[in-house]
Coordinates of C-alpha atoms (C1' of nucleotides) in Angstrom, one line a residue:
Chain A
X21 CA 0.1 0.1 0.0
X22 CA 2.3 2.5 1.0
X23 CA 4.8 3.6 -1.7
X24 CA 7.9 2.1 -0.6
X25 CA 7.3 -1.4 -1.6
X26 CA 10.8 -1.7 -3.2
X27 CA 10.3 -5.2 -4.5
X28 CA 12.9 -4.7 -7.1
X29 CA 15.7 -3.7 -4.8
X30 CA 17.8 -6.6 -3.9
X31 CA 19.4 -6.8 -7.4
X32 CA 21.8 -3.9 -6.4
X33 CA 24.5 -4.9 -3.9
X34 CA 26.5 -2.4 -2.1
X35 CA 30.0 -3.6 -1.7
X36 CA 31.1 -2.7 1.8
X37 CA 33.9 -4.8 3.2
X38 CA 32.3 -8.1 2.2
X39 CA 32.8 -9.4 -1.3
X40 CA 29.7 -10.4 -3.0
X41 CA 26.6 -11.7 -1.5
X42 CA 24.3 -11.2 -4.3
X43 CA 20.8 -12.3 -3.3
X44 CA 19.3 -13.3 -6.5
X45 CA 15.9 -11.8 -7.0
X46 CA 13.6 -14.6 -7.7
X47 CA 12.2 -13.0 -10.8
X48 CA 15.6 -13.7 -12.5
X49 CA 15.2 -17.4 -12.7
X50 CA 18.6 -18.9 -13.2
X51 CA 20.2 -15.6 -14.0
X52 CA 19.7 -15.6 -17.7
X53 CA 19.4 -11.8 -17.5
X54 CA 22.9 -11.4 -16.6
X55 CA 24.4 -14.0 -18.9
X56 CA 26.0 -13.0 -22.0
X57 CA 26.7 -14.7 -25.3
X58 CA 29.8 -13.6 -26.8
X59 CA 30.4 -14.2 -30.4
X60 CA 33.0 -13.7 -32.9
X61 CA 36.1 -14.5 -30.7
X62 CA 39.4 -15.8 -31.9
X63 CA 39.4 -19.5 -32.0
X64 CA 42.5 -19.5 -30.0
X65 CA 41.1 -17.4 -27.3
X66 CA 41.3 -18.8 -23.8
X67 CA 38.8 -18.4 -21.0
X68 CA 41.5 -16.2 -19.5
X69 CA 41.6 -14.0 -22.4
X70 CA 37.9 -13.5 -22.3
X71 CA 37.9 -12.9 -18.6
X72 CA 40.4 -10.2 -18.9
X73 CA 38.3 -8.6 -21.6
X74 CA 35.1 -8.7 -19.4
X75 CA 36.7 -8.1 -16.1
X76 CA 36.5 -4.4 -16.1
X77 CA 32.6 -4.4 -16.2
X78 CA 31.8 -6.4 -13.2
X79 CA 32.0 -9.5 -11.2
X80 CA 32.3 -12.5 -13.5
X81 CA 30.4 -15.4 -12.2
X82 CA 31.2 -17.8 -15.1
X83 CA 33.1 -17.8 -18.2
X84 CA 33.1 -20.7 -20.7
X85 CA 34.2 -21.0 -24.1
X86 CA 32.0 -23.1 -26.3
X87 CA 33.9 -26.0 -27.8
X88 CA 33.1 -28.8 -30.3
X89 CA 33.5 -32.4 -29.2
X90 CA 37.1 -32.1 -30.3
X91 CA 37.9 -29.3 -28.0
X92 CA 38.2 -26.8 -30.6
X93 CA 36.7 -23.4 -29.8
X94 CA 33.7 -22.6 -31.7
X95 CA 34.5 -18.9 -31.2
X96 CA 31.9 -18.1 -28.8
X97 CA 31.4 -18.1 -25.1
X98 CA 29.1 -17.5 -22.2
X99 CA 29.9 -14.8 -19.7
X100 CA 27.8 -14.5 -16.7
X101 CA 27.9 -11.5 -14.2
X102 CA 26.5 -10.9 -10.8
X103 CA 24.2 -8.5 -12.1
X104 CA 22.1 -7.4 -15.1
X105 CA 23.7 -4.0 -15.0
X106 CA 27.3 -5.2 -15.3
X107 CA 26.2 -7.5 -18.3
X108 CA 24.5 -4.5 -19.9
X109 CA 27.8 -2.2 -19.2
X110 CA 29.7 -5.0 -21.0
X111 CA 27.5 -5.0 -24.1
X112 CA 27.6 -1.2 -24.3
X113 CA 31.4 -1.2 -24.3
X114 CA 32.4 -4.3 -26.0
X115 CA 29.9 -5.2 -28.6
X116 CA 31.3 -4.4 -32.0
X117 CA 34.3 -2.8 -30.4
X118 CA 37.0 -4.7 -31.9
X119 CA 37.7 -7.6 -34.4
X120 CA 39.5 -10.5 -32.8
X121 CA 42.5 -12.1 -34.7
X122 CA 41.1 -14.7 -37.2
X123 CA 37.5 -13.7 -36.6
X124 CA 35.5 -12.5 -39.6
X125 CA 33.8 -9.6 -38.1
X126 CA 33.6 -7.6 -34.9
X127 CA 33.0 -8.9 -31.4
X128 CA 29.4 -9.8 -30.6
X129 CA 28.4 -9.4 -27.0
X130 CA 24.7 -9.7 -26.2
X131 CA 22.5 -11.4 -23.7
X132 CA 22.3 -15.2 -24.1
X133 CA 19.1 -16.8 -25.3
X134 CA 16.5 -17.5 -22.6
X135 CA 15.0 -20.7 -22.2
X136 CA 12.0 -19.6 -24.2
X137 CA 14.2 -18.5 -27.2
X138 CA 16.3 -21.5 -27.0
X139 CA 12.9 -23.6 -27.3
X140 CA 11.9 -21.4 -30.2
X141 CA 15.2 -21.8 -31.9
X142 CA 14.8 -25.6 -31.7
X143 CA 11.4 -25.4 -33.0
X144 CA 12.4 -23.3 -35.7
X145 CA 15.2 -25.5 -36.8
X146 CA 12.9 -28.6 -36.7
X147 CA 10.4 -26.6 -38.7
X148 CA 12.9 -25.7 -41.2
X149 CA 14.1 -29.3 -41.6
X150 CA 10.5 -30.3 -42.3
X151 CA 9.7 -27.5 -44.6
X152 CA 6.6 -26.6 -42.6
X153 CA 7.1 -22.9 -42.2
X154 CA 7.0 -20.5 -45.2
X155 CA 9.7 -18.0 -44.5
X156 CA 7.5 -15.2 -45.8
X157 CA 5.6 -15.4 -42.5
X158 CA 8.5 -14.2 -40.4
X159 CA 7.8 -10.7 -39.4
X160 CA 10.5 -9.5 -37.3
X161 CA 8.7 -6.7 -35.7
X162 CA 6.0 -8.9 -34.5
X163 CA 7.9 -11.2 -32.2
X164 CA 4.9 -12.1 -29.9
X165 CA 2.6 -13.0 -32.7
X166 CA 5.4 -14.9 -34.3
X167 CA 6.0 -16.8 -31.2
X168 CA 2.3 -17.5 -30.6
X169 CA 2.1 -18.7 -34.4
X170 CA 4.9 -21.2 -33.8
X171 CA 3.5 -22.5 -30.5
X172 CA 0.2 -23.1 -32.3
X173 CA 1.8 -24.7 -35.0
X174 CA 3.8 -26.8 -32.6
X175 CA 0.7 -27.8 -30.8
X176 CA -1.1 -28.7 -33.9
X177 CA 1.8 -30.9 -35.1
X178 CA 2.0 -32.7 -31.7
X179 CA -1.6 -33.2 -31.8
X180 CA -1.3 -34.6 -35.3
X181 CA 1.6 -36.8 -34.3
X182 CA -0.3 -38.2 -31.5
X183 CA -3.2 -39.1 -33.6
X184 CA -1.1 -40.8 -36.3
X185 CA 0.9 -43.0 -34.2
X186 CA -0.6 -43.7 -30.9
X187 CA 2.5 -45.1 -29.6
X188 CA 4.8 -42.3 -28.7
X189 CA 7.8 -44.7 -29.0
X190 CA 7.3 -44.3 -32.7
X191 CA 9.2 -41.1 -32.3
X192 CA 12.2 -43.2 -31.5
X193 CA 11.5 -45.7 -34.0
X194 CA 11.2 -43.3 -36.7
X195 CA 14.5 -41.6 -35.6
X196 CA 16.3 -45.0 -35.5
X197 CA 15.1 -45.9 -38.9
X198 CA 16.9 -42.9 -40.2
X199 CA 19.9 -43.8 -38.3
X200 CA 19.8 -47.3 -39.7
X201 CA 19.4 -46.2 -43.0
X202 CA 22.2 -44.0 -42.9
X203 CA 24.5 -46.7 -41.4
X204 CA 23.5 -49.0 -44.2
X205 CA 24.7 -46.6 -46.6
X206 CA 28.3 -46.2 -45.0
X207 CA 28.4 -50.0 -44.4
X208 CA 29.0 -49.4 -40.7
X209 CA 27.1 -50.8 -37.9
X210 CA 27.4 -48.8 -34.6
X211 CA 26.3 -49.9 -31.1
X212 CA 25.2 -46.9 -29.1
X213 CA 28.5 -46.6 -27.3
X214 CA 31.3 -49.1 -27.4
X215 CA 31.0 -51.2 -24.5
X216 CA 33.7 -50.2 -22.1
X217 CA 35.4 -53.4 -22.1
X218 CA 39.0 -52.6 -22.6
X219 CA 38.6 -49.8 -25.1
X220 CA 37.6 -46.6 -23.3
X221 CA 36.6 -43.9 -25.8
X222 CA 35.1 -41.1 -23.9
X223 CA 31.8 -40.1 -25.5
X224 CA 33.0 -36.8 -26.3
X225 CA 35.9 -38.0 -28.2
X226 CA 34.2 -41.0 -29.8
X227 CA 34.7 -41.0 -33.6
X228 CA 31.5 -42.9 -34.0
X229 CA 30.4 -42.5 -37.5
X230 CA 27.4 -40.2 -37.3
X231 CA 26.3 -39.6 -41.0
X232 CA 24.4 -36.7 -41.7
X233 CA 20.8 -37.6 -41.8
X234 CA 19.9 -37.9 -45.5
X235 CA 16.2 -38.5 -45.1
X236 CA 14.4 -35.5 -43.7
X237 CA 11.5 -37.9 -42.6
X238 CA 9.8 -38.3 -39.2
X239 CA 12.3 -36.1 -37.3
X240 CA 11.4 -36.5 -33.7
X241 CA 8.1 -38.1 -34.4
X242 CA 6.5 -35.3 -36.3
X243 CA 5.3 -37.5 -39.0
X244 CA 4.0 -40.9 -39.0
X245 CA 6.3 -43.9 -39.5
X246 CA 7.8 -44.2 -42.8
X247 CA 5.8 -46.3 -45.3
X248 CA 6.2 -50.0 -44.9
X249 CA 8.1 -50.7 -47.9
X250 CA 8.7 -54.4 -47.7
X251 CA 5.5 -55.5 -46.1
X252 CA 7.1 -55.6 -42.6
X253 CA 5.8 -53.4 -39.8
X254 CA 8.1 -50.7 -39.5
X255 CA 9.0 -51.5 -35.9
X256 CA 9.6 -55.0 -36.6
X257 CA 12.2 -54.0 -39.2
X258 CA 14.2 -52.2 -36.4
X259 CA 14.3 -55.3 -34.1
X260 CA 14.8 -58.0 -36.7
X261 CA 17.9 -56.5 -38.4
X262 CA 20.2 -57.7 -35.6
X263 CA 21.8 -54.5 -34.7
X264 CA 19.2 -53.0 -32.3
X265 CA 21.1 -51.6 -29.1
X266 CA 19.4 -53.9 -26.7
X267 CA 17.5 -57.0 -27.1
X268 CA 15.1 -56.5 -24.5
X269 CA 13.8 -53.5 -25.9
X270 CA 10.5 -54.7 -27.7
X271 CA 9.4 -55.4 -24.3
X272 CA 8.6 -51.7 -23.9
X273 CA 6.0 -52.3 -26.6
X274 CA 4.0 -54.7 -24.3
X275 CA 1.0 -53.3 -23.0
X276 CA 1.5 -51.9 -19.4
X277 CA -2.2 -51.5 -18.7
X278 CA -2.7 -55.0 -17.4
X279 CA -3.1 -53.5 -14.1
X280 CA -4.9 -55.4 -11.4
X281 CA -8.5 -54.3 -10.9
X282 CA -8.0 -53.3 -7.4
X283 CA -5.0 -51.4 -7.9
X284 CA -4.5 -48.0 -9.9
X285 CA -2.2 -48.5 -12.8
X286 CA -0.4 -45.2 -12.1
X287 CA 1.1 -45.0 -8.7
X288 CA 1.7 -41.5 -7.5
X289 CA 5.3 -40.5 -7.2
X290 CA 5.7 -40.3 -3.6
X291 CA 9.3 -41.3 -3.0
X292 CA 10.8 -41.0 -6.3
X293 CA 14.4 -41.5 -5.7
X294 CA 15.8 -44.9 -5.5
X295 CA 18.8 -45.7 -3.2
X296 CA 22.2 -44.6 -4.1
X297 CA 23.5 -45.8 -7.5
X298 CA 20.0 -46.4 -8.7
X299 CA 19.1 -43.2 -10.0
X300 CA 20.0 -42.0 -13.6
X301 CA 20.1 -38.6 -15.0
X302 CA 19.3 -38.3 -18.8
X303 CA 19.9 -35.7 -21.0
X304 CA 19.1 -35.1 -24.7
X305 CA 15.7 -36.6 -24.5
X306 CA 13.6 -36.0 -27.6
X307 CA 11.4 -32.9 -27.0
X308 CA 8.1 -34.7 -27.1
X309 CA 9.1 -37.3 -24.4
X310 CA 7.2 -37.2 -21.2
X311 CA 7.4 -39.3 -18.2
X312 CA 5.7 -42.2 -19.8
X313 CA 7.9 -42.6 -22.7
X314 CA 11.0 -42.1 -20.5
X315 CA 9.8 -44.9 -18.3
X316 CA 9.0 -47.1 -21.4
X317 CA 12.4 -46.3 -22.6
X318 CA 14.1 -47.7 -19.6
X319 CA 11.7 -50.5 -18.6
X320 CA 13.6 -53.2 -20.4
X321 CA 16.6 -52.8 -17.9
X322 CA 14.7 -53.3 -14.6
X323 CA 12.0 -52.2 -12.2
X324 CA 11.7 -48.5 -12.7
X325 CA 10.4 -46.9 -9.7
X326 CA 10.1 -43.6 -11.2
X327 CA 10.7 -41.5 -14.3
X328 CA 10.6 -37.9 -14.5
X329 CA 11.1 -35.4 -17.3
X330 CA 11.6 -31.8 -16.3
X331 CA 9.2 -29.5 -17.8
X332 CA 9.3 -25.7 -18.3
X333 CA 6.4 -24.6 -16.1
X334 CA 6.0 -21.5 -18.3
X335 CA 5.7 -23.1 -21.6
X336 CA 5.1 -26.7 -20.7
X337 CA 7.9 -27.8 -23.0
X338 CA 10.3 -30.5 -22.0
X339 CA 13.6 -29.4 -20.9
X340 CA 14.9 -32.4 -22.7
X341 CA 16.2 -34.0 -19.4
X342 CA 15.0 -36.2 -16.6
X343 CA 15.6 -38.9 -14.1
X344 CA 15.0 -42.5 -13.9
X345 CA 15.3 -44.5 -10.8
X346 CA 15.6 -48.3 -10.6
X347 CA 15.3 -50.3 -7.4
X348 CA 18.8 -51.7 -7.8
X349 CA 22.1 -50.6 -9.2
X350 CA 22.7 -53.4 -11.4
X351 CA 19.7 -52.4 -13.6
X352 CA 20.7 -48.8 -13.4
X353 CA 24.2 -49.8 -14.7
X354 CA 22.8 -51.9 -17.5
X355 CA 20.7 -48.9 -18.5
X356 CA 23.9 -46.8 -18.7
X357 CA 25.7 -49.2 -20.8
X358 CA 22.8 -49.7 -23.2
X359 CA 21.6 -46.2 -23.3
X360 CA 24.3 -43.8 -22.9
X361 CA 25.3 -42.3 -26.2
X362 CA 22.1 -43.9 -27.7
X363 CA 21.5 -41.9 -30.8
X364 CA 18.1 -40.3 -31.4
X365 CA 17.8 -38.0 -34.2
X366 CA 20.7 -36.0 -34.3
X367 CA 21.5 -36.1 -30.6
X368 CA 22.8 -38.8 -28.3
X369 CA 21.5 -39.6 -25.0
X370 CA 23.5 -38.8 -22.1
X371 CA 22.6 -41.4 -19.4
X372 CA 24.7 -41.3 -16.2
X373 CA 24.2 -41.6 -12.5
X374 CA 22.5 -38.8 -10.9
X375 CA 24.9 -36.9 -8.7
X376 CA 24.5 -37.6 -5.2
X377 CA 23.0 -34.9 -3.1
X378 CA 25.9 -34.5 -0.7
X379 CA 28.6 -34.9 -3.3
X380 CA 31.6 -33.2 -2.1
X381 CA 30.3 -31.5 1.0
X382 CA 32.7 -28.7 1.6
X383 CA 32.2 -29.3 5.3
Chain B
dG9 C1' 28.5 -17.1 -39.1
dT10 C1' 27.1 -18.7 -33.2
dT11 C1' 23.8 -20.3 -27.7
dG12 C1' 27.1 -25.2 -23.2
dA13 C1' 25.7 -28.1 -19.4
dG14 C1' 22.3 -29.0 -16.8
dC15 C1' 21.1 -33.4 -11.6
dG16 C1' 13.7 -34.8 -8.9
dT17 C1' 11.5 -27.7 -10.2
dT18 C1' 6.9 -23.1 -8.7

DNA sequence: GTTGAGCGTT
């Protein structure tokens, strides 16, 4: 009521004799409004170089050069400041201010994409691949309307996909088909990740042949399964060609609705985490995967006591990562072996043990 | 000619 409700205040921090004690205003989410994307860096510039460049404008909380799987710089970086103001100051002073050696144009300094923008970018990419959007419809001045249009399109597509292939696992199936087709062409057969028996090729450095996807069909399940060319159901094709990653997989297709009459088929997730060593963290899930699909995917490896996909509460979009808990560590390990690095579409699943909560307690 | 990794959420 009174005029002094200064609800935006805590962003600014007076530096007395204490270093930084930035109380993040809860409106700032994960601090994306103080995170910068820096482009047009020289490929040889290191984090330290970038730090030196950005230091004068504020307290740098994080500085990361983006690198490819081979470790080569992509010529861009993220820099996170303690406050929005500092980030803005850096933009004002540095953007376009100089051209780094080897860069093709002057330095780019801007706020990094927010979650929403990132999602949009993804959609846009997908849409481009599928040739859905007419570029003419893009109006740069109408960001809001554009966003909305995309969302609607997306919703329609999802609905269509759901209607066409009732089993959401068809998304994987379709993606796998592409993968197989590509491998056939190159004459190579690749398991998801070389079983770590002796050879230890870290996922990042793995030189697994990842052929460019030639057939722009069915990416992420947005179109029905490819036509059955040889009289065989598509899903059968996948599992009868002898190179499926884990033999138990077809079990995932078994109806799970054979619940006992007196028991609800869906058990409320009360205690979601399993014992230590039984909880998996999974990243690079297909966008359209929900809890159910995640669970389906890991059922073949054991008793899944919970499966949770993280969802952006604002947009209801999956954040493409989640958790799966088994009731025993062996199943968890089996799942990691089989599914880590498993390629879906153009991404590879990252499947690893969830970090224990009390890892490296400082005390 | 570009936007990482991420660890059970309000």
